[in-house]
Amino acid sequence: MDMDNVYASRIEELRSLMRRNGWDAVIITGSDPHGSEYPAERWKQVRWLTGFTGEAGDVVVTQDHAGLWTDTRYFIQANTQLSGTGVELHKTRIPGQVLIPEWLCLHFSEADSIVIAVDGLAVGASFVTDELSGTLNDAKIEHCVQSIPDLLEELWTDRPGIPQTPIFATDPGETREDRIAWLREWMEEHSFDAVLLSALDEIAWILNVRASDIDYNPLVISYLLVSRGDVRWFVLKGEVEDPDTLRTFGQMRGIRLERYNDLERVLNDSGHIRLSVDSASVNYELYDKLSHSSLELIPGTSPVGLRKAVKNPYEIEGMKRAHLLDGLAMEKFLYWLDKSMEADRVVSEWDAAVRLGRYRAETDGYVGDSFETISAYGRNAALPHYVTPNSDAPLLHPEGLYLCDSGGQYEFGTTDITRTVPLGPCSELEAEDYTLVLKGHIDLAMAIFPAGTAGCQIDALAREPLWRRLRNFGHGTGHGVGYFLGVHEGPQDIRQNFNRQPLLPGMVTSDEPGIYREGLFGIRHENLLLCTEAGDNGFGHWLQFEPLTLCHFDTSILRTDLMTAEEITWLNEYNAMVRDTLSPLLPEEVAAWLKSRTAPI
């Protein structure tokens, strides 16, 4: 450990705090009070403590150990960022993984009893009650989990406050009144008096509201309490509230605006009611306090996530419009990139990311990016979630592979696209891997499957071309995408871990196999797919995918000898569809270039 390292010093300050309070271990997670994948700056506690900037990571600190638990997407990044901090990387989503609860059992196996402190506001209830306490109980280790809200506040003296940005309404083709009425029907069916929604995307969906409280995510940090008689939105956080918010969403619209920090008080005053909470998104601090109140707390799964994932016809049309505009921006960008390499212009990874953002910003309805653009050349692309530096960024050269993973938030949809682009001559290995990954992408995109099929049951379609050659990738193949909401949403996904949720018509899911060779290059091909009907016959009801993304795949280095005739036909038809759809809307020179790039192979 380098004691001159700012993160090593912060960990030692935390250990001093632990000794003063009698804590044997502290757990810091990468989430917020709402179970969000992407937290606001206030809750980026793992980054503040360790310097690790990945989107998924949890930390355990004891007097003699500090560890970061993260998955395969971040191993290379973590090893670099944790150097000198004294924090050890613990790898997850690999064979033989030892997760935090099991590690604590091993570490404290000789202890009579232990005290574990967690920031109860930023750790999920299910993790503490089921995973952590359950594992320690099974190991017969006496323990006490103490919820210490804002545990790091004493050390993080310049910690940001809770954001409150302007709130605006959106039109998804359904009114908030209709969506609230649907939720109340569900409450009636399950005999609930009230439902507490804590997941921010679910609140935004049911109220048809958006804001910018979290970077890249058009969400409002708040809670929503829906009872049979009223709707109370715990959203007010500042000393002076936005008058437009008060006017638009006040009493006249049937929504009672409340202070964000008043939720516990209001619930405690509610008496004996049956309250539904989602144990996956409600935080432990709130759950623990409500468990000891007069409420009848019923943990379970919110119905909103599944209802939100199945897009209505209006939302589907909006998503298609967003992808049309996004495709125009992407083709302009790829044309500019190609001509820049031909002219031997000096272009850095950051320059490329900025240029793409500029093309998106020119389009109607564009609100912002849906996540931070990953602009990675050569070996940097071997980091699946590479962070492009904004100064002294590596330069692009007219050879090898460049990977760009990006997306846009539009008033009528959300996009997410990855293209890996040959910038010039490539090695035989680059060409082979490029082809195998594209084969996997195409094989999944062509899938026809019976209704009731879950994503985990077709994940192998995207991996089989790589598996046949003893190659693989560590991340999931597909995630759900929201309608002007989160770029990652559930409950469906396409990945190897078992998820029972079937794919349903109206769901939008990514298709993004890849391969990453440390120190050499990385490849990922990603489109968004809409699940649609494929027909009925004597064998059952069938589903298929329709590509939403409109941007050609580069064929210049393809090993066509590795592809089947069916795969080549799909690729030619897809590239032709992109060309025919976008060309009339593109500048003449870009359309001519696109025609040459989409010639049949």
Coordinates of C-alpha atoms in Angstrom, one line a residue:
M1 CA 0.0 0.0 0.0
D2 CA 1.3 3.4 -1.0
M3 CA 0.4 5.7 2.0
D4 CA 0.9 8.7 -0.3
N5 CA -1.9 7.4 -2.4
V6 CA -5.1 9.5 -1.7
Y7 CA -7.3 6.3 -1.7
A8 CA -5.0 4.4 0.6
S9 CA -5.2 7.4 3.0
R10 CA -9.0 7.4 2.8
I11 CA -9.1 3.7 3.6
E12 CA -6.9 4.3 6.7
E13 CA -9.2 7.1 7.8
L14 CA -12.2 4.7 7.4
R15 CA -10.3 2.1 9.6
S16 CA -9.9 4.7 12.3
L17 CA -13.6 5.4 12.1
M18 CA -14.2 1.6 12.4
R19 CA -12.1 1.3 15.5
R20 CA -13.9 4.2 17.2
N21 CA -17.2 2.6 16.6
G22 CA -16.3 -1.0 17.1
W23 CA -17.0 -2.2 13.5
D24 CA -15.2 -5.3 12.4
A25 CA -16.1 -4.8 8.7
V26 CA -17.6 -2.1 6.5
I27 CA -19.4 -2.8 3.3
I28 CA -19.7 0.0 0.7
T29 CA -21.8 -0.6 -2.4
G30 CA -21.9 1.1 -5.8
S31 CA -25.6 1.8 -5.6
D32 CA -27.9 4.4 -4.1
P33 CA -31.1 4.5 -2.0
H34 CA -33.1 3.3 -5.0
G35 CA -31.1 0.3 -6.1
S36 CA -29.9 2.2 -9.2
E37 CA -27.3 0.8 -11.5
Y38 CA -26.1 4.3 -12.3
P39 CA -26.0 6.5 -9.1
A40 CA -25.8 10.3 -8.9
E41 CA -22.4 11.8 -7.8
R42 CA -23.5 11.8 -4.2
W43 CA -23.5 8.0 -4.1
K44 CA -20.4 7.2 -6.0
Q45 CA -18.9 6.1 -2.8
V46 CA -16.8 3.3 -4.2
R47 CA -15.1 5.7 -6.6
W48 CA -14.4 8.2 -3.8
L49 CA -13.0 5.5 -1.5
T50 CA -10.9 3.4 -3.9
G51 CA -10.6 5.3 -7.2
F52 CA -12.4 2.5 -9.1
T53 CA -14.7 4.1 -11.7
G54 CA -16.5 1.0 -13.0
E55 CA -20.3 0.9 -13.0
A56 CA -20.4 -2.3 -10.9
G57 CA -18.3 -2.7 -7.8
D58 CA -18.7 -3.3 -4.0
V59 CA -16.0 -2.8 -1.3
V60 CA -15.3 -4.6 2.0
V61 CA -12.9 -3.0 4.5
T62 CA -11.6 -4.7 7.6
Q63 CA -8.6 -3.8 9.8
D64 CA -6.3 -6.1 7.7
H65 CA -7.9 -6.2 4.3
A66 CA -9.6 -4.0 1.7
G67 CA -11.2 -5.7 -1.3
L68 CA -13.2 -4.7 -4.4
W69 CA -15.7 -7.2 -5.8
T70 CA -16.4 -6.7 -9.6
D71 CA -17.2 -8.8 -12.7
T72 CA -15.3 -9.7 -15.8
R73 CA -16.0 -6.5 -17.6
Y74 CA -13.8 -4.6 -15.2
F75 CA -10.9 -6.9 -14.3
I76 CA -8.2 -5.0 -16.4
Q77 CA -9.5 -1.6 -15.4
A78 CA -9.7 -2.5 -11.7
N79 CA -6.1 -3.9 -11.6
T80 CA -4.9 -0.5 -13.1
Q81 CA -7.0 1.8 -10.9
L82 CA -6.5 -0.1 -7.6
S83 CA -2.7 -0.1 -8.0
G84 CA -1.1 1.5 -4.9
T85 CA -4.4 1.8 -3.0
G86 CA -4.0 -1.5 -1.0
V87 CA -7.3 -2.7 -2.3
E88 CA -7.3 -6.3 -3.6
L89 CA -9.5 -7.3 -6.6
H90 CA -12.0 -10.1 -6.0
K91 CA -13.3 -11.5 -9.3
T92 CA -17.0 -12.3 -9.8
R93 CA -18.9 -14.1 -12.5
I94 CA -16.1 -16.7 -12.8
P95 CA -15.8 -20.3 -11.8
G96 CA -14.9 -20.6 -8.1
Q97 CA -15.9 -17.1 -7.2
V98 CA -16.1 -16.2 -3.6
L99 CA -18.7 -13.5 -3.0
I100 CA -18.8 -11.0 -0.1
P101 CA -20.9 -13.0 2.3
E102 CA -18.8 -16.2 1.8
W103 CA -15.6 -14.2 2.1
L104 CA -16.7 -12.7 5.4
C105 CA -17.4 -16.2 6.7
L106 CA -13.9 -17.3 5.8
H107 CA -12.3 -14.2 7.0
F108 CA -14.0 -14.2 10.4
S109 CA -14.2 -18.0 10.8
E110 CA -12.4 -17.9 14.2
A111 CA -14.3 -14.9 15.6
D112 CA -16.9 -15.3 18.4
S113 CA -19.0 -12.5 16.9
I114 CA -18.6 -9.7 14.4
V115 CA -20.2 -6.3 13.8
I116 CA -20.7 -5.3 10.2
A117 CA -21.5 -1.7 9.3
V118 CA -23.3 -0.9 6.0
D119 CA -24.6 2.4 4.6
G120 CA -28.2 1.2 4.8
L121 CA -29.3 3.9 2.4
A122 CA -27.1 2.5 -0.4
V123 CA -27.5 -1.2 0.1
G124 CA -30.4 -3.3 -1.0
A125 CA -32.6 -4.9 1.7
S126 CA -32.4 -8.3 0.0
F127 CA -28.6 -8.3 0.1
V128 CA -28.6 -7.8 3.9
T129 CA -31.5 -9.9 4.9
D130 CA -31.1 -12.8 2.5
E131 CA -27.5 -13.0 1.2
L132 CA -25.4 -11.5 4.0
S133 CA -27.3 -12.6 7.1
G134 CA -28.4 -15.8 5.6
T135 CA -24.9 -16.9 4.7
L136 CA -23.5 -15.9 8.2
N137 CA -26.4 -17.7 9.9
D138 CA -25.6 -20.9 7.9
A139 CA -22.0 -20.6 9.0
K140 CA -23.2 -20.2 12.6
I141 CA -21.3 -16.9 12.9
E142 CA -22.8 -14.5 15.5
H143 CA -23.1 -11.2 13.8
C144 CA -24.8 -7.8 14.0
V145 CA -25.4 -5.7 10.9
Q146 CA -25.6 -2.0 11.7
S147 CA -27.2 0.3 9.3
I148 CA -25.3 3.6 9.3
P149 CA -26.9 6.0 6.9
D150 CA -24.3 8.1 5.0
L151 CA -21.5 6.2 6.7
L152 CA -18.8 8.0 4.8
E153 CA -20.2 11.5 5.3
E154 CA -17.8 12.3 8.2
L155 CA -14.8 11.6 6.0
W156 CA -16.2 12.8 2.6
T157 CA -16.4 16.5 3.7
D158 CA -17.2 17.9 0.2
R159 CA -19.7 15.2 -0.7
P160 CA -22.3 16.4 -3.2
G161 CA -25.9 16.9 -2.1
I162 CA -29.0 15.1 -3.4
P163 CA -29.7 16.5 -7.0
Q164 CA -32.9 18.2 -7.9
T165 CA -33.2 19.1 -11.6
P166 CA -36.1 20.5 -13.6
I167 CA -38.9 17.9 -14.1
F168 CA -40.8 17.7 -17.4
A169 CA -43.6 15.5 -18.7
T170 CA -43.3 13.0 -21.6
D171 CA -46.0 11.4 -23.8
P172 CA -45.7 7.6 -24.1
G173 CA -49.2 7.1 -25.5
E174 CA -50.7 6.3 -22.1
T175 CA -51.7 8.8 -19.5
R176 CA -50.4 8.6 -15.9
E177 CA -53.9 8.3 -14.8
D178 CA -54.3 5.1 -16.8
R179 CA -51.0 3.7 -15.5
I180 CA -51.9 4.5 -11.9
A181 CA -55.4 2.9 -12.5
W182 CA -53.6 -0.3 -13.8
L183 CA -51.4 -0.4 -10.7
R184 CA -54.4 0.0 -8.4
E185 CA -56.1 -3.0 -10.2
W186 CA -53.0 -5.0 -9.4
M187 CA -53.2 -3.9 -5.8
E188 CA -56.8 -4.9 -5.6
E189 CA -56.1 -8.3 -7.1
H190 CA -53.3 -8.9 -4.5
S191 CA -55.1 -7.3 -1.6
F192 CA -52.6 -4.5 -1.0
D193 CA -53.6 -1.2 0.6
A194 CA -50.6 0.6 -0.9
V195 CA -47.6 0.1 -3.1
L196 CA -44.2 1.9 -2.5
L197 CA -42.2 2.3 -5.7
S198 CA -38.5 3.0 -5.0
A199 CA -36.9 2.2 -8.4
L200 CA -36.5 5.5 -10.2
D201 CA -37.2 4.2 -13.7
E202 CA -40.5 2.7 -12.5
I203 CA -41.5 6.0 -10.9
A204 CA -40.6 7.9 -14.1
W205 CA -42.6 5.4 -16.2
I206 CA -45.8 5.4 -14.1
L207 CA -45.9 9.2 -13.8
N208 CA -44.7 10.0 -17.3
V209 CA -42.0 12.3 -16.0
R210 CA -38.4 12.8 -16.7
A211 CA -35.5 14.9 -15.3
S212 CA -31.7 14.9 -15.2
D213 CA -30.9 14.0 -11.5
I214 CA -28.5 11.3 -12.7
D215 CA -26.0 11.7 -15.6
Y216 CA -27.3 10.0 -18.8
N217 CA -30.5 8.8 -17.1
P218 CA -33.6 11.0 -17.4
L219 CA -34.7 10.1 -13.9
V220 CA -36.1 11.9 -10.8
I221 CA -34.7 10.9 -7.4
S222 CA -37.9 10.3 -5.5
Y223 CA -40.2 7.7 -4.0
L224 CA -43.8 7.1 -5.0
L225 CA -46.5 5.9 -2.6
V226 CA -49.7 4.8 -4.4
S227 CA -52.7 3.9 -2.2
R228 CA -56.3 3.2 -3.1
G229 CA -57.2 6.9 -2.3
D230 CA -54.2 9.0 -3.2
V231 CA -50.8 9.3 -4.9
R232 CA -48.0 10.8 -2.8
W233 CA -44.7 11.7 -4.6
F234 CA -41.7 12.2 -2.3
V235 CA -39.8 14.4 -4.6
L236 CA -39.2 17.8 -3.0
K237 CA -35.6 18.2 -2.0
G238 CA -34.5 21.8 -2.2
E239 CA -35.2 24.9 -0.1
V240 CA -36.7 26.6 -3.1
E241 CA -38.7 24.2 -5.3
D242 CA -39.1 24.5 -9.1
P243 CA -42.4 26.4 -9.6
D244 CA -43.1 24.6 -12.8
T245 CA -42.9 21.3 -11.0
L246 CA -45.3 22.5 -8.3
R247 CA -47.7 23.9 -10.9
T248 CA -47.6 20.9 -13.2
F249 CA -47.7 18.0 -10.7
G250 CA -49.5 19.6 -7.7
Q251 CA -52.9 18.9 -6.1
M252 CA -54.8 19.7 -9.3
R253 CA -53.4 16.6 -11.0
G254 CA -54.2 14.2 -8.2
I255 CA -50.6 13.9 -7.0
R256 CA -49.5 15.1 -3.6
L257 CA -46.0 16.4 -3.6
E258 CA -44.0 15.6 -0.4
R259 CA -40.6 16.1 1.0
Y260 CA -38.1 13.4 -0.1
N261 CA -37.0 12.8 3.5
D262 CA -40.6 12.6 4.9
L263 CA -41.4 9.1 3.5
E264 CA -40.6 7.2 6.7
R265 CA -42.7 9.6 8.8
V266 CA -45.7 9.4 6.5
L267 CA -45.5 5.6 6.4
N268 CA -45.3 5.4 10.2
D269 CA -48.4 7.5 10.4
S270 CA -50.3 5.2 8.0
G271 CA -51.3 2.7 10.6
H272 CA -51.8 -1.0 9.9
I273 CA -51.9 -1.3 6.1
R274 CA -50.7 -4.0 3.8
L275 CA -47.8 -2.3 1.9
S276 CA -46.1 -3.9 -1.1
V277 CA -42.4 -3.1 -1.5
D278 CA -39.9 -4.4 -4.0
S279 CA -37.0 -6.1 -2.1
A280 CA -34.7 -5.7 -5.0
S281 CA -34.8 -1.9 -5.0
V282 CA -35.9 -0.8 -1.5
N283 CA -32.9 0.1 0.6
Y284 CA -32.1 -1.7 3.9
E285 CA -32.3 1.3 6.1
L286 CA -35.9 2.0 5.1
Y287 CA -36.9 -1.7 5.0
D288 CA -35.5 -2.3 8.4
K289 CA -37.3 0.6 10.0
L290 CA -40.6 -0.2 8.3
S291 CA -40.3 -3.8 9.4
H292 CA -40.5 -2.6 13.0
S293 CA -43.5 -0.3 12.4
S294 CA -47.2 -1.1 12.6
L295 CA -47.2 -1.6 8.8
E296 CA -47.7 -5.1 7.3
L297 CA -44.7 -5.0 5.0
I298 CA -45.0 -7.5 2.1
P299 CA -41.7 -7.8 0.1
G300 CA -41.9 -9.0 -3.4
T301 CA -41.4 -8.0 -7.1
S302 CA -42.9 -4.8 -8.4
P303 CA -45.2 -5.4 -11.3
V304 CA -44.1 -2.2 -13.0
G305 CA -40.8 -3.5 -14.3
L306 CA -42.4 -6.1 -16.6
R307 CA -45.2 -3.9 -17.7
K308 CA -42.7 -1.2 -18.5
A309 CA -40.5 -3.6 -20.5
V310 CA -43.4 -4.4 -23.0
K311 CA -43.6 -1.3 -25.1
N312 CA -46.9 -0.2 -26.4
P313 CA -47.4 0.6 -30.2
Y314 CA -46.8 4.3 -29.6
E315 CA -43.5 3.6 -27.8
I316 CA -42.4 1.2 -30.5
E317 CA -42.9 3.8 -33.1
G318 CA -41.0 6.3 -31.0
M319 CA -38.1 3.8 -30.6
K320 CA -38.1 3.3 -34.4
R321 CA -38.0 7.1 -35.0
A322 CA -35.1 7.4 -32.4
H323 CA -33.1 4.7 -34.2
L324 CA -33.7 6.3 -37.6
L325 CA -32.2 9.6 -36.3
D326 CA -29.5 7.8 -34.5
G327 CA -28.6 5.9 -37.6
L328 CA -28.2 9.1 -39.6
A329 CA -25.8 10.4 -36.9
M330 CA -23.8 7.2 -36.9
E331 CA -23.4 7.1 -40.7
K332 CA -22.3 10.7 -40.8
F333 CA -19.8 9.8 -38.1
L334 CA -18.5 6.7 -39.8
Y335 CA -18.1 8.6 -43.0
W336 CA -16.1 11.4 -41.2
L337 CA -14.0 8.8 -39.5
D338 CA -13.2 6.9 -42.8
K339 CA -12.3 10.1 -44.6
S340 CA -10.2 11.3 -41.6
M341 CA -8.1 8.1 -41.8
E342 CA -7.8 8.4 -45.6
A343 CA -6.5 12.0 -45.2
D344 CA -4.2 10.9 -42.3
R345 CA -5.7 13.6 -40.0
V346 CA -4.8 13.6 -36.3
V347 CA -7.8 12.2 -34.5
S348 CA -7.8 11.0 -30.9
E349 CA -10.3 8.7 -29.2
W350 CA -11.8 11.8 -27.5
D351 CA -12.0 13.7 -30.8
A352 CA -14.0 10.9 -32.2
A353 CA -16.4 10.7 -29.2
V354 CA -17.0 14.5 -29.4
R355 CA -17.6 14.4 -33.1
L356 CA -20.2 11.6 -32.8
G357 CA -21.9 13.6 -30.0
R358 CA -22.0 16.6 -32.3
Y359 CA -23.8 14.7 -35.0
R360 CA -26.4 13.3 -32.5
A361 CA -27.0 16.8 -31.1
E362 CA -28.0 18.0 -34.6
T363 CA -31.0 15.7 -34.7
D364 CA -34.5 16.6 -33.6
G365 CA -35.6 15.4 -30.3
Y366 CA -32.1 14.6 -29.0
V367 CA -31.8 15.2 -25.2
G368 CA -28.4 13.8 -24.5
D369 CA -26.3 10.6 -24.5
S370 CA -27.7 7.5 -22.9
F371 CA -24.3 6.6 -21.4
E372 CA -20.7 7.8 -21.6
T373 CA -19.4 7.0 -25.1
I374 CA -16.8 4.3 -25.2
S375 CA -14.4 5.3 -27.9
A376 CA -11.5 2.8 -27.9
Y377 CA -8.7 2.1 -30.3
G378 CA -6.6 -1.0 -30.5
R379 CA -5.7 -2.6 -27.1
N380 CA -8.0 -0.1 -25.3
A381 CA -11.0 -1.8 -26.8
A382 CA -10.0 -5.0 -24.8
L383 CA -11.6 -3.2 -21.8
P384 CA -15.3 -3.7 -22.3
H385 CA -16.2 -0.6 -20.3
Y386 CA -13.1 1.5 -21.2
V387 CA -13.3 5.2 -20.1
T388 CA -12.1 7.5 -22.9
P389 CA -9.8 10.1 -21.4
N390 CA -10.7 13.7 -22.3
S391 CA -7.0 14.9 -22.4
D392 CA -4.0 13.2 -23.9
A393 CA -6.3 10.6 -25.4
P394 CA -4.7 7.9 -27.6
L395 CA -4.6 8.7 -31.3
L396 CA -6.3 6.6 -34.0
H397 CA -4.2 5.3 -36.8
P398 CA -5.2 3.9 -40.3
E399 CA -4.7 0.3 -39.2
G400 CA -6.3 -2.1 -36.8
L401 CA -9.7 -1.9 -35.1
Y402 CA -11.6 0.9 -33.5
L403 CA -14.6 0.2 -31.2
C404 CA -17.3 2.7 -30.5
D405 CA -20.1 1.9 -28.0
S406 CA -22.6 4.8 -27.7
G407 CA -26.2 5.8 -27.5
G408 CA -28.6 8.6 -27.4
Q409 CA -31.6 9.8 -25.3
Y410 CA -34.4 11.1 -27.5
E411 CA -37.7 12.5 -26.4
F412 CA -39.3 9.4 -28.0
G413 CA -36.8 6.6 -27.3
T414 CA -33.4 5.4 -26.2
T415 CA -30.6 4.0 -28.4
D416 CA -27.5 1.8 -27.8
I417 CA -25.2 0.8 -30.6
T418 CA -21.7 -0.6 -30.9
R419 CA -19.7 -0.8 -34.1
T420 CA -16.2 -2.1 -34.4
V421 CA -14.5 -0.5 -37.4
P422 CA -11.4 -1.5 -39.4
L423 CA -9.4 1.7 -39.8
G424 CA -7.1 0.1 -42.3
P425 CA -5.1 -3.2 -42.7
C426 CA -5.9 -5.7 -39.9
S427 CA -4.2 -8.9 -38.8
E428 CA -5.5 -12.4 -39.6
L429 CA -6.6 -12.8 -36.0
E430 CA -8.5 -9.5 -36.0
A431 CA -10.3 -10.5 -39.2
E432 CA -11.2 -14.0 -37.8
D433 CA -12.4 -12.7 -34.5
Y434 CA -14.4 -9.9 -36.2
T435 CA -16.1 -12.5 -38.3
L436 CA -16.9 -14.9 -35.5
V437 CA -18.4 -12.2 -33.3
L438 CA -20.5 -11.0 -36.2
K439 CA -21.7 -14.5 -36.9
G440 CA -22.8 -14.7 -33.3
H441 CA -24.7 -11.4 -33.6
I442 CA -26.4 -12.5 -36.8
D443 CA -27.3 -16.0 -35.5
L444 CA -29.1 -14.4 -32.5
A445 CA -30.8 -11.8 -34.6
M446 CA -32.1 -14.5 -36.9
A447 CA -33.6 -16.6 -34.0
I448 CA -37.1 -17.9 -34.1
F449 CA -38.2 -19.4 -30.8
P450 CA -41.4 -20.6 -29.1
A451 CA -43.4 -18.3 -26.8
G452 CA -42.3 -18.7 -23.2
T453 CA -38.6 -18.8 -24.1
A454 CA -36.3 -17.0 -21.7
G455 CA -33.2 -15.1 -22.8
C456 CA -30.8 -17.6 -21.1
Q457 CA -32.2 -20.3 -23.4
I458 CA -31.0 -18.6 -26.6
D459 CA -27.8 -16.9 -25.3
A460 CA -25.8 -19.8 -26.7
L461 CA -26.8 -18.8 -30.3
A462 CA -24.5 -15.7 -30.0
R463 CA -21.7 -17.6 -28.4
E464 CA -21.6 -20.8 -30.4
P465 CA -19.4 -19.5 -33.3
L466 CA -16.8 -18.5 -30.6
W467 CA -17.2 -21.6 -28.5
R468 CA -16.5 -23.8 -31.5
R469 CA -13.0 -22.2 -31.5
L470 CA -12.6 -22.2 -27.7
R471 CA -13.3 -18.5 -27.4
N472 CA -15.8 -16.6 -25.3
F473 CA -16.7 -13.2 -23.7
G474 CA -17.5 -12.5 -20.1
H475 CA -20.4 -10.1 -20.2
G476 CA -24.1 -10.7 -21.0
T477 CA -25.2 -10.9 -24.6
G478 CA -28.3 -8.7 -24.2
H479 CA -30.1 -6.3 -21.8
G480 CA -33.4 -4.5 -22.0
V481 CA -33.6 -0.9 -23.0
G482 CA -36.2 1.7 -21.9
Y483 CA -38.4 4.2 -23.8
F484 CA -36.5 7.5 -23.1
L485 CA -35.4 5.8 -19.8
G486 CA -32.5 3.6 -18.8
V487 CA -30.3 2.1 -21.4
H488 CA -30.2 -0.9 -19.1
E489 CA -33.5 -2.3 -17.9
G490 CA -35.1 -5.6 -17.0
P491 CA -36.6 -7.9 -16.2
Q492 CA -35.5 -9.7 -19.4
D493 CA -32.0 -10.2 -20.5
I494 CA -30.0 -12.6 -22.7
R495 CA -27.1 -14.0 -20.7
Q496 CA -25.9 -17.3 -19.3
N497 CA -27.1 -16.9 -15.8
F498 CA -30.6 -18.4 -15.3
N499 CA -33.4 -15.8 -15.5
R500 CA -36.9 -17.3 -15.9
Q501 CA -38.4 -14.1 -17.5
P502 CA -39.6 -15.0 -21.0
L503 CA -39.0 -12.7 -23.9
L504 CA -42.3 -11.1 -24.9
P505 CA -43.5 -9.2 -28.0
G506 CA -42.8 -5.5 -27.5
M507 CA -39.6 -6.0 -25.5
V508 CA -36.5 -4.3 -26.7
T509 CA -33.2 -6.1 -26.0
S510 CA -29.6 -5.7 -27.1
D511 CA -27.7 -8.2 -29.1
E512 CA -24.0 -7.6 -28.4
P513 CA -21.5 -10.5 -28.4
G514 CA -17.8 -9.6 -28.3
I515 CA -14.3 -10.8 -27.8
Y516 CA -11.5 -9.2 -25.9
R517 CA -7.8 -10.0 -26.2
E518 CA -5.9 -8.2 -23.4
G519 CA -3.1 -5.9 -24.8
L520 CA -4.3 -6.4 -28.4
F521 CA -7.8 -5.5 -29.4
G522 CA -11.5 -5.8 -28.6
I523 CA -14.5 -6.4 -30.8
R524 CA -18.2 -6.0 -30.1
H525 CA -21.1 -5.8 -32.6
E526 CA -24.4 -4.4 -31.1
N527 CA -27.9 -3.8 -32.4
L528 CA -31.1 -3.3 -30.5
L529 CA -33.8 -5.9 -31.3
L530 CA -37.6 -5.7 -31.0
C531 CA -39.3 -9.0 -30.1
T532 CA -42.2 -9.6 -32.5
E533 CA -44.7 -12.2 -33.5
A534 CA -43.6 -14.9 -35.9
G535 CA -46.8 -16.8 -36.2
D536 CA -48.8 -19.8 -35.0
N537 CA -49.0 -23.4 -36.2
G538 CA -49.6 -26.9 -34.9
F539 CA -46.3 -26.7 -33.0
G540 CA -47.2 -23.6 -31.0
H541 CA -46.9 -19.8 -30.9
W542 CA -43.6 -18.4 -32.3
L543 CA -41.6 -15.2 -31.8
Q544 CA -38.7 -13.5 -33.6
F545 CA -36.6 -10.4 -33.6
E546 CA -36.7 -7.2 -35.7
P547 CA -33.6 -5.0 -35.7
L548 CA -34.3 -1.5 -34.6
T549 CA -30.7 -0.2 -35.1
L550 CA -30.0 1.3 -38.5
C551 CA -26.3 1.4 -39.2
H552 CA -24.3 -0.8 -41.6
F553 CA -21.8 -3.4 -40.6
D554 CA -18.4 -3.0 -42.2
T555 CA -17.6 -6.0 -44.4
S556 CA -14.1 -5.1 -45.5
I557 CA -12.2 -7.6 -43.4
L558 CA -14.9 -10.4 -43.2
R559 CA -13.8 -14.0 -43.6
T560 CA -16.7 -15.0 -45.7
D561 CA -15.3 -18.6 -45.8
L562 CA -16.3 -18.8 -42.1
M563 CA -19.9 -17.7 -42.7
T564 CA -22.9 -19.7 -43.8
A565 CA -25.0 -18.7 -46.8
E566 CA -27.9 -17.8 -44.5
E567 CA -25.7 -15.5 -42.5
I568 CA -24.4 -13.8 -45.6
T569 CA -27.9 -13.3 -46.9
W570 CA -29.0 -11.8 -43.6
L571 CA -26.0 -9.4 -43.6
N572 CA -26.6 -8.3 -47.2
E573 CA -30.3 -7.7 -46.6
Y574 CA -29.6 -5.8 -43.4
N575 CA -27.0 -3.5 -45.0
A576 CA -29.3 -3.0 -48.0
M577 CA -32.2 -2.0 -45.6
V578 CA -29.9 0.5 -43.8
R579 CA -28.8 1.9 -47.1
D580 CA -32.3 2.2 -48.6
T581 CA -33.8 3.7 -45.4
L582 CA -31.1 6.2 -44.6
S583 CA -29.7 7.3 -48.0
P584 CA -32.5 9.6 -49.0
L585 CA -32.0 11.5 -45.7
L586 CA -28.2 11.7 -45.8
P587 CA -26.0 14.3 -47.5
E588 CA -25.2 13.2 -51.1
E589 CA -21.6 12.4 -50.4
V590 CA -22.4 10.3 -47.3
A591 CA -25.1 8.4 -49.2
A592 CA -22.7 7.6 -52.0
W593 CA -20.1 6.4 -49.5
L594 CA -22.7 4.3 -47.8
K595 CA -23.7 2.7 -51.1
S596 CA -20.1 1.6 -51.6
R597 CA -19.9 0.3 -48.0
T598 CA -23.0 -1.8 -48.3
A599 CA -22.3 -3.6 -51.6
P600 CA -23.4 -7.2 -51.3
I601 CA -20.7 -9.7 -50.3

